[in-house]
mmCIF file of C-alpha atoms and ligand atoms in Angstrom:
data_model
loop_
_atom_site.group_PDB
_atom_site.id
_atom_site.type_symbol
_atom_site.label_atom_id
_atom_site.label_comp_id
_atom_site.label_asym_id
_atom_site.label_seq_id
_atom_site.Cartn_x
_atom_site.Cartn_y
_atom_site.Cartn_z
ATOM 1 C CA UNK A 1 -99.036 -61.094 117.116
ATOM 2 C CA UNK A 2 -102.525 -62.570 116.658
ATOM 3 C CA UNK A 3 -105.256 -60.087 117.486
ATOM 4 C CA UNK A 4 -107.121 -60.499 120.903
ATOM 5 C CA UNK A 5 -110.442 -62.527 120.674
ATOM 6 C CA UNK A 6 -113.511 -60.410 121.565
ATOM 7 C CA UNK A 7 -114.691 -62.732 124.649
ATOM 8 C CA UNK A 8 -111.412 -61.716 126.363
ATOM 9 C CA UNK A 9 -111.519 -57.817 125.456
ATOM 10 C CA UNK A 10 -114.520 -57.935 128.117
ATOM 11 C CA UNK A 11 -112.877 -59.755 130.893
ATOM 12 C CA UNK A 12 -113.217 -57.544 133.796
ATOM 13 C CA UNK A 13 -109.461 -56.529 134.365
ATOM 14 C CA UNK A 14 -111.074 -54.066 137.275
ATOM 15 C CA UNK A 15 -107.693 -53.893 138.803
ATOM 16 C CA UNK A 16 -104.984 -55.673 136.910
ATOM 17 C CA UNK A 17 -104.497 -58.844 137.810
ATOM 18 C CA UNK A 18 -101.009 -58.886 136.164
ATOM 19 C CA UNK A 19 -98.519 -56.043 136.159
ATOM 20 C CA UNK A 20 -95.540 -54.762 133.813
ATOM 21 C CA UNK A 21 -92.499 -53.471 134.728
ATOM 22 C CA UNK A 22 -90.842 -51.608 131.297
ATOM 23 C CA UNK A 23 -89.009 -48.406 131.741
ATOM 24 C CA UNK A 24 -87.217 -46.875 128.625
ATOM 25 C CA UNK A 25 -84.466 -46.054 130.379
ATOM 26 C CA UNK A 26 -83.069 -49.425 130.392
ATOM 27 C CA UNK A 27 -82.275 -48.844 126.932
ATOM 28 C CA UNK A 28 -79.516 -46.300 127.936
ATOM 29 C CA UNK A 29 -76.661 -49.305 128.004
ATOM 30 C CA UNK A 30 -75.381 -49.781 124.547
ATOM 31 C CA UNK A 31 -72.297 -50.508 123.014
ATOM 32 C CA UNK A 32 -71.091 -47.715 120.692
ATOM 33 C CA UNK A 33 -70.981 -49.213 117.005
ATOM 34 C CA UNK A 34 -70.764 -47.890 113.503
ATOM 35 C CA UNK A 35 -73.769 -49.256 112.330
ATOM 36 C CA UNK A 36 -76.915 -51.522 113.308
ATOM 37 C CA UNK A 37 -75.581 -54.964 111.575
ATOM 38 C CA UNK A 38 -73.029 -54.583 114.049
ATOM 39 C CA UNK A 39 -75.197 -54.695 116.827
ATOM 40 C CA UNK A 40 -74.406 -56.681 120.358
ATOM 41 C CA UNK A 41 -77.324 -59.358 120.229
ATOM 42 C CA UNK A 42 -77.806 -57.843 123.711
ATOM 43 C CA UNK A 43 -79.321 -54.884 121.678
ATOM 44 C CA UNK A 44 -81.340 -52.197 123.465
ATOM 45 C CA UNK A 45 -84.440 -52.830 121.096
ATOM 46 C CA UNK A 46 -85.020 -56.036 122.708
ATOM 47 C CA UNK A 47 -87.000 -54.807 125.707
ATOM 48 C CA UNK A 48 -88.623 -52.621 123.434
ATOM 49 C CA UNK A 49 -89.597 -55.008 120.841
ATOM 50 C CA UNK A 50 -91.587 -56.550 123.963
ATOM 51 C CA UNK A 51 -93.181 -53.856 125.144
ATOM 52 C CA UNK A 52 -94.356 -52.773 121.645
ATOM 53 C CA UNK A 53 -95.631 -56.147 120.804
ATOM 54 C CA UNK A 54 -97.653 -55.569 124.475
ATOM 55 C CA UNK A 55 -98.956 -52.447 123.514
ATOM 56 C CA UNK A 56 -100.201 -53.803 119.765
ATOM 57 C CA UNK A 57 -101.785 -56.856 121.313
ATOM 58 C CA UNK A 58 -103.378 -54.602 123.414
ATOM 59 C CA UNK A 59 -101.993 -55.981 126.971
ATOM 60 C CA UNK A 60 -100.302 -53.063 127.867
ATOM 61 C CA UNK A 61 -101.707 -49.665 129.075
ATOM 62 C CA UNK A 62 -103.599 -48.495 125.944
ATOM 63 C CA UNK A 63 -106.700 -46.607 125.518
ATOM 64 C CA UNK A 64 -109.742 -48.462 124.559
ATOM 65 C CA UNK A 65 -111.086 -45.860 122.595
ATOM 66 C CA UNK A 66 -113.163 -42.558 123.662
ATOM 67 C CA UNK A 67 -116.788 -44.023 124.117
ATOM 68 C CA UNK A 68 -114.896 -46.528 126.935
ATOM 69 C CA UNK A 69 -113.889 -43.359 128.589
ATOM 70 C CA UNK A 70 -110.491 -43.041 130.597
ATOM 71 C CA UNK A 71 -107.412 -45.116 129.706
ATOM 72 C CA UNK A 72 -108.110 -49.112 130.853
ATOM 73 C CA UNK A 73 -104.890 -50.775 132.231
ATOM 74 C CA UNK A 74 -104.793 -54.192 131.018
ATOM 75 C CA UNK A 75 -101.559 -54.892 132.476
ATOM 76 C CA UNK A 76 -101.255 -52.795 135.744
ATOM 77 C CA UNK A 77 -98.050 -50.398 135.893
ATOM 78 C CA UNK A 78 -95.334 -51.242 138.297
ATOM 79 C CA UNK A 79 -92.585 -48.635 138.246
ATOM 80 C CA UNK A 80 -88.993 -49.416 138.375
ATOM 81 C CA UNK A 81 -86.782 -47.717 140.552
ATOM 82 C CA UNK A 82 -82.935 -48.257 141.248
ATOM 83 C CA UNK A 83 -81.829 -50.868 143.279
ATOM 84 C CA UNK A 84 -79.987 -49.859 146.344
ATOM 85 C CA UNK A 85 -76.572 -50.678 147.281
ATOM 86 C CA UNK A 86 -77.842 -52.851 150.497
ATOM 87 C CA UNK A 87 -80.307 -54.514 148.101
ATOM 88 C CA UNK A 88 -77.388 -55.441 145.711
ATOM 89 C CA UNK A 89 -74.976 -56.363 148.123
ATOM 90 C CA UNK A 90 -77.265 -58.957 148.992
ATOM 91 C CA UNK A 91 -75.851 -61.141 146.513
ATOM 92 C CA UNK A 92 -72.980 -59.535 145.184
ATOM 93 C CA UNK A 93 -69.366 -58.003 147.226
ATOM 94 C CA UNK A 94 -69.458 -54.290 147.947
ATOM 95 C CA UNK A 95 -66.268 -54.740 145.775
ATOM 96 C CA UNK A 96 -68.365 -55.718 142.555
ATOM 97 C CA UNK A 97 -70.759 -53.102 143.891
ATOM 98 C CA UNK A 98 -68.076 -50.268 143.731
ATOM 99 C CA UNK A 99 -66.492 -51.441 140.449
ATOM 100 C CA UNK A 100 -69.412 -51.533 138.833
ATOM 101 C CA UNK A 101 -70.181 -47.727 139.786
ATOM 102 C CA UNK A 102 -67.015 -46.755 138.641
ATOM 103 C CA UNK A 103 -68.164 -47.243 135.118
ATOM 104 C CA UNK A 104 -70.151 -44.214 135.079
ATOM 105 C CA UNK A 105 -67.487 -41.745 135.272
ATOM 106 C CA UNK A 106 -65.246 -43.218 132.572
ATOM 107 C CA UNK A 107 -64.664 -42.178 129.101
ATOM 108 C CA UNK A 108 -65.179 -44.677 126.162
ATOM 109 C CA UNK A 109 -61.705 -45.389 125.710
ATOM 110 C CA UNK A 110 -60.981 -46.101 129.441
ATOM 111 C CA UNK A 111 -63.918 -48.555 129.460
ATOM 112 C CA UNK A 112 -62.335 -50.264 126.339
ATOM 113 C CA UNK A 113 -59.701 -50.709 127.988
ATOM 114 C CA UNK A 114 -61.338 -52.128 130.988
ATOM 115 C CA UNK A 115 -62.508 -54.999 128.871
ATOM 116 C CA UNK A 116 -58.883 -56.314 130.062
ATOM 117 C CA UNK A 117 -59.215 -57.353 133.381
ATOM 118 C CA UNK A 118 -55.943 -58.525 135.163
ATOM 119 C CA UNK A 119 -54.548 -59.970 131.712
ATOM 120 C CA UNK A 120 -57.499 -61.779 130.944
ATOM 121 C CA UNK A 121 -60.463 -60.489 128.501
ATOM 122 C CA UNK A 122 -63.518 -59.773 130.392
ATOM 123 C CA UNK A 123 -65.874 -62.392 129.425
ATOM 124 C CA UNK A 124 -69.099 -61.387 127.247
ATOM 125 C CA UNK A 125 -69.659 -58.021 128.630
ATOM 126 C CA UNK A 126 -69.707 -54.264 127.041
ATOM 127 C CA UNK A 127 -69.471 -51.450 129.125
ATOM 128 C CA UNK A 128 -71.017 -47.920 129.266
ATOM 129 C CA UNK A 129 -71.219 -44.844 131.433
ATOM 130 C CA UNK A 130 -74.902 -45.533 131.712
ATOM 131 C CA UNK A 131 -74.024 -49.738 132.680
ATOM 132 C CA UNK A 132 -74.453 -48.843 136.229
ATOM 133 C CA UNK A 133 -77.577 -46.625 136.107
ATOM 134 C CA UNK A 134 -79.325 -49.474 133.845
ATOM 135 C CA UNK A 135 -78.402 -52.293 135.838
ATOM 136 C CA UNK A 136 -79.366 -50.512 139.259
ATOM 137 C CA UNK A 137 -83.087 -50.468 137.450
ATOM 138 C CA UNK A 138 -83.117 -53.832 135.852
ATOM 139 C CA UNK A 139 -82.704 -55.230 139.145
ATOM 140 C CA UNK A 140 -84.956 -52.460 140.854
ATOM 141 C CA UNK A 141 -87.531 -53.548 138.379
ATOM 142 C CA UNK A 142 -86.888 -57.142 139.559
ATOM 143 C CA UNK A 143 -87.694 -56.365 143.021
ATOM 144 C CA UNK A 144 -90.572 -54.066 142.569
ATOM 145 C CA UNK A 145 -92.451 -56.609 140.231
ATOM 146 C CA UNK A 146 -92.244 -59.195 143.152
ATOM 147 C CA UNK A 147 -93.089 -56.715 146.124
ATOM 148 C CA UNK A 148 -96.140 -56.033 144.078
ATOM 149 C CA UNK A 149 -97.173 -59.591 143.783
ATOM 150 C CA UNK A 150 -96.183 -60.280 147.718
ATOM 151 C CA UNK A 151 -97.855 -57.238 148.605
ATOM 152 C CA UNK A 152 -101.116 -58.411 146.640
ATOM 153 C CA UNK A 153 -101.411 -55.473 144.430
ATOM 154 C CA UNK A 154 -101.559 -57.526 141.451
ATOM 155 C CA UNK A 155 -101.481 -61.317 140.983
ATOM 156 C CA UNK A 156 -98.675 -61.655 138.871
ATOM 157 C CA UNK A 157 -96.376 -59.680 137.025
ATOM 158 C CA UNK A 158 -94.328 -59.238 133.972
ATOM 159 C CA UNK A 159 -90.363 -57.393 134.500
ATOM 160 C CA UNK A 160 -89.207 -56.552 130.761
ATOM 161 C CA UNK A 161 -85.768 -55.592 131.962
ATOM 162 C CA UNK A 162 -82.373 -55.431 130.880
ATOM 163 C CA UNK A 163 -79.552 -56.070 131.088
ATOM 164 C CA UNK A 164 -79.942 -59.517 132.044
ATOM 165 C CA UNK A 165 -78.469 -60.824 135.192
ATOM 166 C CA UNK A 166 -78.206 -64.563 135.438
ATOM 167 C CA UNK A 167 -74.800 -65.274 134.798
ATOM 168 C CA UNK A 168 -73.381 -62.683 137.015
ATOM 169 C CA UNK A 169 -71.516 -63.939 140.056
ATOM 170 C CA UNK A 170 -70.734 -62.587 143.766
ATOM 171 C CA UNK A 171 -67.806 -60.568 142.030
ATOM 172 C CA UNK A 172 -67.827 -61.037 138.460
ATOM 173 C CA UNK A 173 -69.861 -59.183 135.572
ATOM 174 C CA UNK A 174 -70.403 -62.405 132.802
ATOM 175 C CA UNK A 175 -72.447 -62.940 129.690
ATOM 176 C CA UNK A 176 -73.828 -59.463 129.265
ATOM 177 C CA UNK A 177 -75.044 -59.484 133.143
ATOM 178 C CA UNK A 178 -73.609 -57.325 135.818
ATOM 179 C CA UNK A 179 -76.137 -57.809 139.035
ATOM 180 C CA UNK A 180 -78.104 -61.031 139.462
ATOM 181 C CA UNK A 181 -81.586 -59.262 139.269
ATOM 182 C CA UNK A 182 -83.652 -62.527 140.254
ATOM 183 C CA UNK A 183 -81.790 -63.598 142.973
ATOM 184 C CA UNK A 184 -81.401 -59.998 144.496
ATOM 185 C CA UNK A 185 -85.436 -59.781 143.989
ATOM 186 C CA UNK A 186 -85.423 -63.435 145.812
ATOM 187 C CA UNK A 187 -83.284 -62.022 148.946
ATOM 188 C CA UNK A 188 -84.763 -58.987 149.180
ATOM 189 C CA UNK A 189 -88.415 -60.493 149.420
ATOM 190 C CA UNK A 190 -87.476 -63.256 151.610
ATOM 191 C CA UNK A 191 -86.067 -60.173 153.813
ATOM 192 C CA UNK A 192 -88.920 -58.124 153.726
ATOM 193 C CA UNK A 193 -91.693 -60.822 153.687
ATOM 194 C CA UNK A 194 -90.347 -62.785 156.325
ATOM 195 C CA UNK A 195 -92.589 -65.953 156.852
ATOM 196 C CA UNK A 196 -95.084 -65.185 153.793
ATOM 197 C CA UNK A 197 -92.381 -65.394 151.649
ATOM 198 C CA UNK A 198 -89.515 -67.759 153.191
ATOM 199 C CA UNK A 199 -89.562 -70.365 150.440
ATOM 200 C CA UNK A 200 -89.081 -69.143 146.718
ATOM 201 C CA UNK A 201 -88.864 -71.554 143.533
ATOM 202 C CA UNK A 202 -86.475 -69.945 140.746
ATOM 203 C CA UNK A 203 -87.388 -71.574 137.000
ATOM 204 C CA UNK A 204 -84.927 -70.811 134.590
ATOM 205 C CA UNK A 205 -85.846 -71.444 130.942
ATOM 206 C CA UNK A 206 -83.442 -69.631 129.443
ATOM 207 C CA UNK A 207 -81.024 -71.494 126.782
ATOM 208 C CA UNK A 208 -78.092 -70.953 128.839
ATOM 209 C CA UNK A 209 -77.383 -72.149 132.517
ATOM 210 C CA UNK A 210 -77.609 -69.523 135.023
ATOM 211 C CA UNK A 211 -74.303 -70.191 137.407
ATOM 212 C CA UNK A 212 -74.806 -66.927 138.956
ATOM 213 C CA UNK A 213 -78.242 -67.916 140.661
ATOM 214 C CA UNK A 214 -77.341 -71.566 140.994
ATOM 215 C CA UNK A 215 -74.336 -69.835 143.090
ATOM 216 C CA UNK A 216 -76.306 -67.260 145.219
ATOM 217 C CA UNK A 217 -78.451 -70.105 146.420
ATOM 218 C CA UNK A 218 -76.184 -73.066 146.812
ATOM 219 C CA UNK A 219 -76.566 -73.461 150.095
ATOM 220 C CA UNK A 220 -79.997 -72.182 150.810
ATOM 221 C CA UNK A 221 -82.825 -74.774 151.573
ATOM 222 C CA UNK A 222 -85.510 -72.366 151.008
ATOM 223 C CA UNK A 223 -84.838 -71.401 147.430
ATOM 224 C CA UNK A 224 -84.876 -74.211 144.871
ATOM 225 C CA UNK A 225 -83.503 -73.340 141.841
ATOM 226 C CA UNK A 226 -84.534 -75.233 138.375
ATOM 227 C CA UNK A 227 -82.521 -74.847 135.199
ATOM 228 C CA UNK A 228 -83.254 -76.080 131.739
ATOM 229 C CA UNK A 229 -80.414 -75.442 129.357
ATOM 230 C CA UNK A 230 -78.288 -76.620 126.716
ATOM 231 C CA UNK A 231 -75.176 -78.173 127.990
ATOM 232 C CA UNK A 232 -72.663 -79.543 125.736
ATOM 233 C CA UNK A 233 -69.562 -80.829 127.698
ATOM 234 C CA UNK A 234 -67.496 -77.636 127.310
ATOM 235 C CA UNK A 235 -68.745 -76.648 123.860
ATOM 236 C CA UNK A 236 -71.725 -74.069 125.097
ATOM 237 C CA UNK A 237 -71.763 -70.887 127.120
ATOM 238 C CA UNK A 238 -71.315 -70.650 130.027
ATOM 239 C CA UNK A 239 -69.138 -73.865 130.390
ATOM 240 C CA UNK A 240 -65.621 -73.224 130.046
ATOM 241 C CA UNK A 241 -65.887 -69.402 130.794
ATOM 242 C CA UNK A 242 -65.072 -69.620 134.378
ATOM 243 C CA UNK A 243 -61.824 -67.794 135.818
ATOM 244 C CA UNK A 244 -61.096 -70.616 137.897
ATOM 245 C CA UNK A 245 -61.461 -73.327 135.185
ATOM 246 C CA UNK A 246 -64.885 -74.678 136.425
ATOM 247 C CA UNK A 247 -66.193 -76.834 133.888
ATOM 248 C CA UNK A 248 -68.854 -79.004 134.921
ATOM 249 C CA UNK A 249 -71.427 -76.307 136.467
ATOM 250 C CA UNK A 250 -74.437 -77.209 135.060
ATOM 251 C CA UNK A 251 -74.304 -80.525 135.101
ATOM 252 C CA UNK A 252 -77.150 -82.989 136.380
ATOM 253 C CA UNK A 253 -74.813 -84.009 139.589
ATOM 254 C CA UNK A 254 -74.982 -80.429 141.090
ATOM 255 C CA UNK A 255 -77.415 -80.538 143.581
ATOM 256 C CA UNK A 256 -76.870 -78.042 146.079
ATOM 257 C CA UNK A 257 -74.962 -77.817 149.436
ATOM 258 C CA UNK A 258 -75.211 -79.661 152.773
ATOM 259 C CA UNK A 259 -79.271 -79.097 153.955
ATOM 260 C CA UNK A 260 -79.800 -77.561 150.414
ATOM 261 C CA UNK A 261 -79.266 -80.783 148.784
ATOM 262 C CA UNK A 262 -81.835 -81.129 145.983
ATOM 263 C CA UNK A 263 -82.649 -77.427 145.798
ATOM 264 C CA UNK A 264 -80.540 -77.004 142.876
ATOM 265 C CA UNK A 265 -81.419 -79.036 139.391
ATOM 266 C CA UNK A 266 -80.298 -78.814 136.666
ATOM 267 C CA UNK A 267 -81.531 -80.373 133.415
ATOM 268 C CA UNK A 268 -78.862 -80.201 130.721
ATOM 269 C CA UNK A 269 -79.902 -80.809 127.389
ATOM 270 C CA UNK A 270 -77.344 -82.817 125.351
ATOM 271 C CA UNK A 271 -78.127 -81.413 122.331
ATOM 272 C CA UNK A 272 -79.260 -77.868 120.421
ATOM 273 C CA UNK A 273 -82.530 -78.075 118.683
ATOM 274 C CA UNK A 274 -84.502 -79.144 121.892
ATOM 275 C CA UNK A 275 -87.905 -78.594 121.603
ATOM 276 C CA UNK A 276 -91.747 -77.627 123.299
ATOM 277 C CA UNK A 277 -92.040 -81.761 123.387
ATOM 278 C CA UNK A 278 -88.940 -82.162 125.558
ATOM 279 C CA UNK A 279 -89.654 -79.017 127.676
ATOM 280 C CA UNK A 280 -93.475 -80.355 128.216
ATOM 281 C CA UNK A 281 -91.796 -83.664 129.249
ATOM 282 C CA UNK A 282 -89.430 -82.439 131.518
ATOM 283 C CA UNK A 283 -92.004 -80.316 133.384
ATOM 284 C CA UNK A 284 -94.154 -83.254 133.839
ATOM 285 C CA UNK A 285 -91.440 -85.709 135.068
ATOM 286 C CA UNK A 286 -89.288 -83.301 136.978
ATOM 287 C CA UNK A 287 -90.048 -79.734 137.647
ATOM 288 C CA UNK A 288 -93.680 -79.979 138.928
ATOM 289 C CA UNK A 289 -93.229 -82.784 141.056
ATOM 290 C CA UNK A 290 -90.471 -81.372 142.855
ATOM 291 C CA UNK A 291 -91.856 -78.018 142.797
ATOM 292 C CA UNK A 292 -95.058 -79.136 144.413
ATOM 293 C CA UNK A 293 -93.140 -80.952 146.979
ATOM 294 C CA UNK A 294 -91.462 -77.688 147.790
ATOM 295 C CA UNK A 295 -94.577 -75.842 147.855
ATOM 296 C CA UNK A 296 -93.417 -72.435 147.160
ATOM 297 C CA UNK A 297 -94.386 -68.917 148.511
ATOM 298 C CA UNK A 298 -93.407 -67.114 145.519
ATOM 299 C CA UNK A 299 -92.382 -68.303 141.707
ATOM 300 C CA UNK A 300 -89.722 -66.653 139.568
ATOM 301 C CA UNK A 301 -89.160 -67.378 136.145
ATOM 302 C CA UNK A 302 -85.836 -66.535 134.759
ATOM 303 C CA UNK A 303 -87.419 -65.948 131.418
ATOM 304 C CA UNK A 304 -85.212 -65.641 128.621
ATOM 305 C CA UNK A 305 -86.262 -66.471 125.410
ATOM 306 C CA UNK A 306 -83.040 -67.666 123.828
ATOM 307 C CA UNK A 307 -84.423 -71.300 123.302
ATOM 308 C CA UNK A 308 -87.259 -69.845 121.243
ATOM 309 C CA UNK A 309 -87.933 -70.539 117.869
ATOM 310 C CA UNK A 310 -85.602 -68.636 115.497
ATOM 311 C CA UNK A 311 -83.149 -67.814 117.912
ATOM 312 C CA UNK A 312 -79.385 -67.828 116.771
ATOM 313 C CA UNK A 313 -77.665 -68.129 119.811
ATOM 314 C CA UNK A 314 -79.745 -71.071 121.325
ATOM 315 C CA UNK A 315 -80.460 -72.902 117.930
ATOM 316 C CA UNK A 316 -83.795 -74.792 119.722
ATOM 317 C CA UNK A 317 -87.530 -74.802 119.142
ATOM 318 C CA UNK A 318 -89.754 -73.765 121.969
ATOM 319 C CA UNK A 319 -92.873 -71.793 120.326
ATOM 320 C CA UNK A 320 -94.868 -69.566 121.750
ATOM 321 C CA UNK A 321 -97.304 -71.759 123.216
ATOM 322 C CA UNK A 322 -94.464 -73.909 124.660
ATOM 323 C CA UNK A 323 -93.681 -70.923 126.813
ATOM 324 C CA UNK A 324 -97.678 -70.427 127.888
ATOM 325 C CA UNK A 325 -97.763 -74.258 128.745
ATOM 326 C CA UNK A 326 -95.119 -73.716 131.128
ATOM 327 C CA UNK A 327 -96.182 -70.411 132.590
ATOM 328 C CA UNK A 328 -99.788 -72.010 132.985
ATOM 329 C CA UNK A 329 -98.138 -75.023 134.953
ATOM 330 C CA UNK A 330 -96.450 -72.799 137.271
ATOM 331 C CA UNK A 331 -99.694 -70.522 137.641
ATOM 332 C CA UNK A 332 -100.617 -73.436 139.825
ATOM 333 C CA UNK A 333 -97.777 -73.073 142.454
ATOM 334 C CA UNK A 334 -97.684 -70.541 145.255
ATOM 335 C CA UNK A 335 -101.274 -69.414 144.966
ATOM 336 C CA UNK A 336 -100.648 -67.983 141.655
ATOM 337 C CA UNK A 337 -97.987 -65.687 143.043
ATOM 338 C CA UNK A 338 -95.605 -65.591 139.768
ATOM 339 C CA UNK A 339 -93.027 -63.206 138.266
ATOM 340 C CA UNK A 340 -91.550 -63.378 135.182
ATOM 341 C CA UNK A 341 -88.127 -61.514 134.650
ATOM 342 C CA UNK A 342 -86.672 -61.086 131.488
ATOM 343 C CA UNK A 343 -83.204 -62.913 130.986
ATOM 344 C CA UNK A 344 -81.727 -63.736 127.167
ATOM 345 C CA UNK A 345 -83.220 -63.761 123.988
ATOM 346 C CA UNK A 346 -82.043 -62.454 120.408
ATOM 347 C CA UNK A 347 -84.641 -62.718 117.812
ATOM 348 C CA UNK A 348 -86.655 -59.585 118.472
ATOM 349 C CA UNK A 349 -89.493 -61.062 116.679
ATOM 350 C CA UNK A 350 -89.217 -64.786 118.688
ATOM 351 C CA UNK A 351 -89.014 -62.680 121.852
ATOM 352 C CA UNK A 352 -91.854 -60.559 121.156
ATOM 353 C CA UNK A 353 -94.270 -63.231 120.441
ATOM 354 C CA UNK A 354 -93.061 -65.762 123.285
ATOM 355 C CA UNK A 355 -93.565 -62.540 125.748
ATOM 356 C CA UNK A 356 -96.852 -62.398 124.557
ATOM 357 C CA UNK A 357 -97.836 -65.815 125.277
ATOM 358 C CA UNK A 358 -96.457 -65.643 128.527
ATOM 359 C CA UNK A 359 -98.625 -62.373 129.113
ATOM 360 C CA UNK A 360 -101.606 -63.285 128.029
ATOM 361 C CA UNK A 361 -101.347 -66.666 129.755
ATOM 362 C CA UNK A 362 -100.527 -64.915 133.460
ATOM 363 C CA UNK A 363 -103.610 -62.791 132.689
ATOM 364 C CA UNK A 364 -105.805 -66.049 131.980
ATOM 365 C CA UNK A 365 -106.381 -66.695 128.730
ATOM 366 C CA UNK A 366 -105.945 -70.638 127.721
ATOM 367 C CA UNK A 367 -102.737 -71.679 126.568
ATOM 368 C CA UNK A 368 -102.683 -72.442 122.600
ATOM 369 C CA UNK A 369 -102.753 -75.911 121.618
ATOM 370 C CA UNK A 370 -99.181 -77.851 121.255
ATOM 371 C CA UNK A 371 -99.123 -80.227 118.142
ATOM 372 C CA UNK A 372 -96.132 -82.142 119.085
ATOM 373 C CA UNK A 373 -95.995 -83.766 122.493
ATOM 374 C CA UNK A 374 -93.287 -86.565 121.539
ATOM 375 C CA UNK A 375 -90.017 -85.829 122.943
ATOM 376 C CA UNK A 376 -87.085 -86.682 121.642
ATOM 377 C CA UNK A 377 -84.769 -89.618 122.821
ATOM 378 C CA UNK A 378 -82.024 -87.833 123.964
ATOM 379 C CA UNK A 379 -84.416 -85.641 125.893
ATOM 380 C CA UNK A 380 -85.584 -88.611 127.595
ATOM 381 C CA UNK A 381 -82.615 -89.795 128.467
ATOM 382 C CA UNK A 382 -81.493 -86.565 130.159
ATOM 383 C CA UNK A 383 -84.898 -86.105 132.273
ATOM 384 C CA UNK A 384 -84.333 -89.968 133.311
ATOM 385 C CA UNK A 385 -80.434 -89.122 134.686
ATOM 386 C CA UNK A 386 -81.912 -86.152 136.337
ATOM 387 C CA UNK A 387 -84.616 -88.118 138.021
ATOM 388 C CA UNK A 388 -81.844 -90.586 139.077
ATOM 389 C CA UNK A 389 -79.966 -88.145 140.635
ATOM 390 C CA UNK A 390 -82.824 -85.766 142.338
ATOM 391 C CA UNK A 391 -84.570 -89.150 143.720
ATOM 392 C CA UNK A 392 -82.327 -88.850 146.363
ATOM 393 C CA UNK A 393 -83.628 -85.816 147.856
ATOM 394 C CA UNK A 394 -87.552 -85.963 146.680
ATOM 395 C CA UNK A 395 -89.692 -88.299 147.728
ATOM 396 C CA UNK A 396 -92.056 -87.547 145.490
ATOM 397 C CA UNK A 397 -89.764 -88.988 142.652
ATOM 398 C CA UNK A 398 -88.523 -92.097 145.168
ATOM 399 C CA UNK A 399 -88.748 -95.231 142.714
ATOM 400 C CA UNK A 400 -92.131 -96.713 143.791
ATOM 401 C CA UNK A 401 -90.782 -100.536 142.929
HETATM 402 N N1 6DK B 501 -71.803 -64.351 122.919
HETATM 403 C C1 6DK B 501 -77.653 -64.777 128.203
HETATM 404 O O1 6DK B 501 -78.978 -65.409 127.252
HETATM 405 C C2 6DK B 501 -76.706 -64.606 128.249
HETATM 406 O O2 6DK B 501 -78.040 -66.447 129.222
HETATM 407 C C3 6DK B 501 -75.855 -65.847 127.132
HETATM 408 C C4 6DK B 501 -74.137 -65.003 126.950
HETATM 409 C C5 6DK B 501 -73.642 -65.681 125.843
HETATM 410 C C6 6DK B 501 -72.480 -65.322 125.614
HETATM 411 C C7 6DK B 501 -71.409 -65.898 124.491
HETATM 412 C C8 6DK B 501 -71.958 -65.680 123.444
HETATM 413 C C9 6DK B 501 -71.964 -63.849 121.527
HETATM 414 C C10 6DK B 501 -72.754 -64.171 120.615
HETATM 415 C C11 6DK B 501 -72.924 -63.467 119.543
HETATM 416 C C12 6DK B 501 -72.321 -62.219 119.400
HETATM 417 C C13 6DK B 501 -71.556 -61.644 120.228
HETATM 418 C C14 6DK B 501 -71.302 -62.480 121.502
HETATM 419 F F1 6DK B 501 -77.852 -63.570 130.273
HETATM 420 C C15 6DK B 501 -78.845 -63.794 129.326
HETATM 421 F F2 6DK B 501 -78.691 -62.796 128.733
HETATM 422 F F3 6DK B 501 -79.553 -64.103 129.515
HETATM 423 O O3 6DK B 501 -72.451 -66.211 122.603
HETATM 424 ZN ZN1 ZN B 502 -79.040 -66.866 127.686
#
């Protein structure tokens, strides 16, 4: 990451405007493997790589040198804690909670055996005795980041958490996820802050569709979920991975149920290889108009960095500056109350650089300029299809002619 320009080093972050959740104990959820080369992509080093980059760039609780006196907090530290059973069960069933808890007392062999569930292999997760502890901290970290913003302790916050959450369903672990961190934080804040936090906007820029988040709020008109993801008609996760054989789940026709129609928005890219220009186009045409009309009280980013340049799972080309611009636009909503919660992202260097760009933007630095603003033909096509569908529900999108 580039060094911090001097003119920003002196900005008076008297009380930090940006909060940071990072707890090393979230690294304890690991798959036992013989060597580094065989590491699962959802690697405990992911969160460390991001934190280390924050420290290196002078963004996270570093000492600024003896002549400056005491430690200066550039990002304010927010402590993670365990999410309670009651909080987790705002989204998941008690049966789900109980099942996750049982993992802590199992041997490695027993855990390995549990990966076969009712004759079917469990979908893309590994299990460790520390999983319940780490999943609890991850959800609790997301909650505390959102609470700090809602309480006005910080303007915005970044929760560097794992395991991720957006695939976890009401009663299913899936896709490296156990508890749906972002949805739990959403419901916890709605409950605690009432009218002050009635409407929450969740923007999911992870390259995979957040089926868990979509499910958790599908009939709630007070939660707007917009996801941009690769969607290849059965060929890209989580398509085709559901027990009940659901296929089309992240398509543009899934809009929400009943009074919540229009509060679920899928932007399903039809190819790999989408980049900044496609994201900027979707933000301009779809995301920002709908979000502005929705007028949220809080914005949460399901911030996976697997659409980043260099990620082998995503195979897309979003640059750190692209993430910075999306962050910058989202900061214009909800009087700036914005929380980024880490989801996926597997190239340690890409996620570190992307997360730094997001954090700098949240702290008030202008984003770097983008060099290519021409969206791909296929990208334009997808956005048009989304517009046609969503214009039934949003007056800002009504065809005007
Ligand atoms: N499995 C996520 O990024 C999770 O959305 C993505 C889960 C993908 C599962 C299928 C898959 C592999 C690939 C390579 C090696 C082992 C397993 F939830 C998030 F973390 F955010 O690609
Ligand atoms: Zn992902």
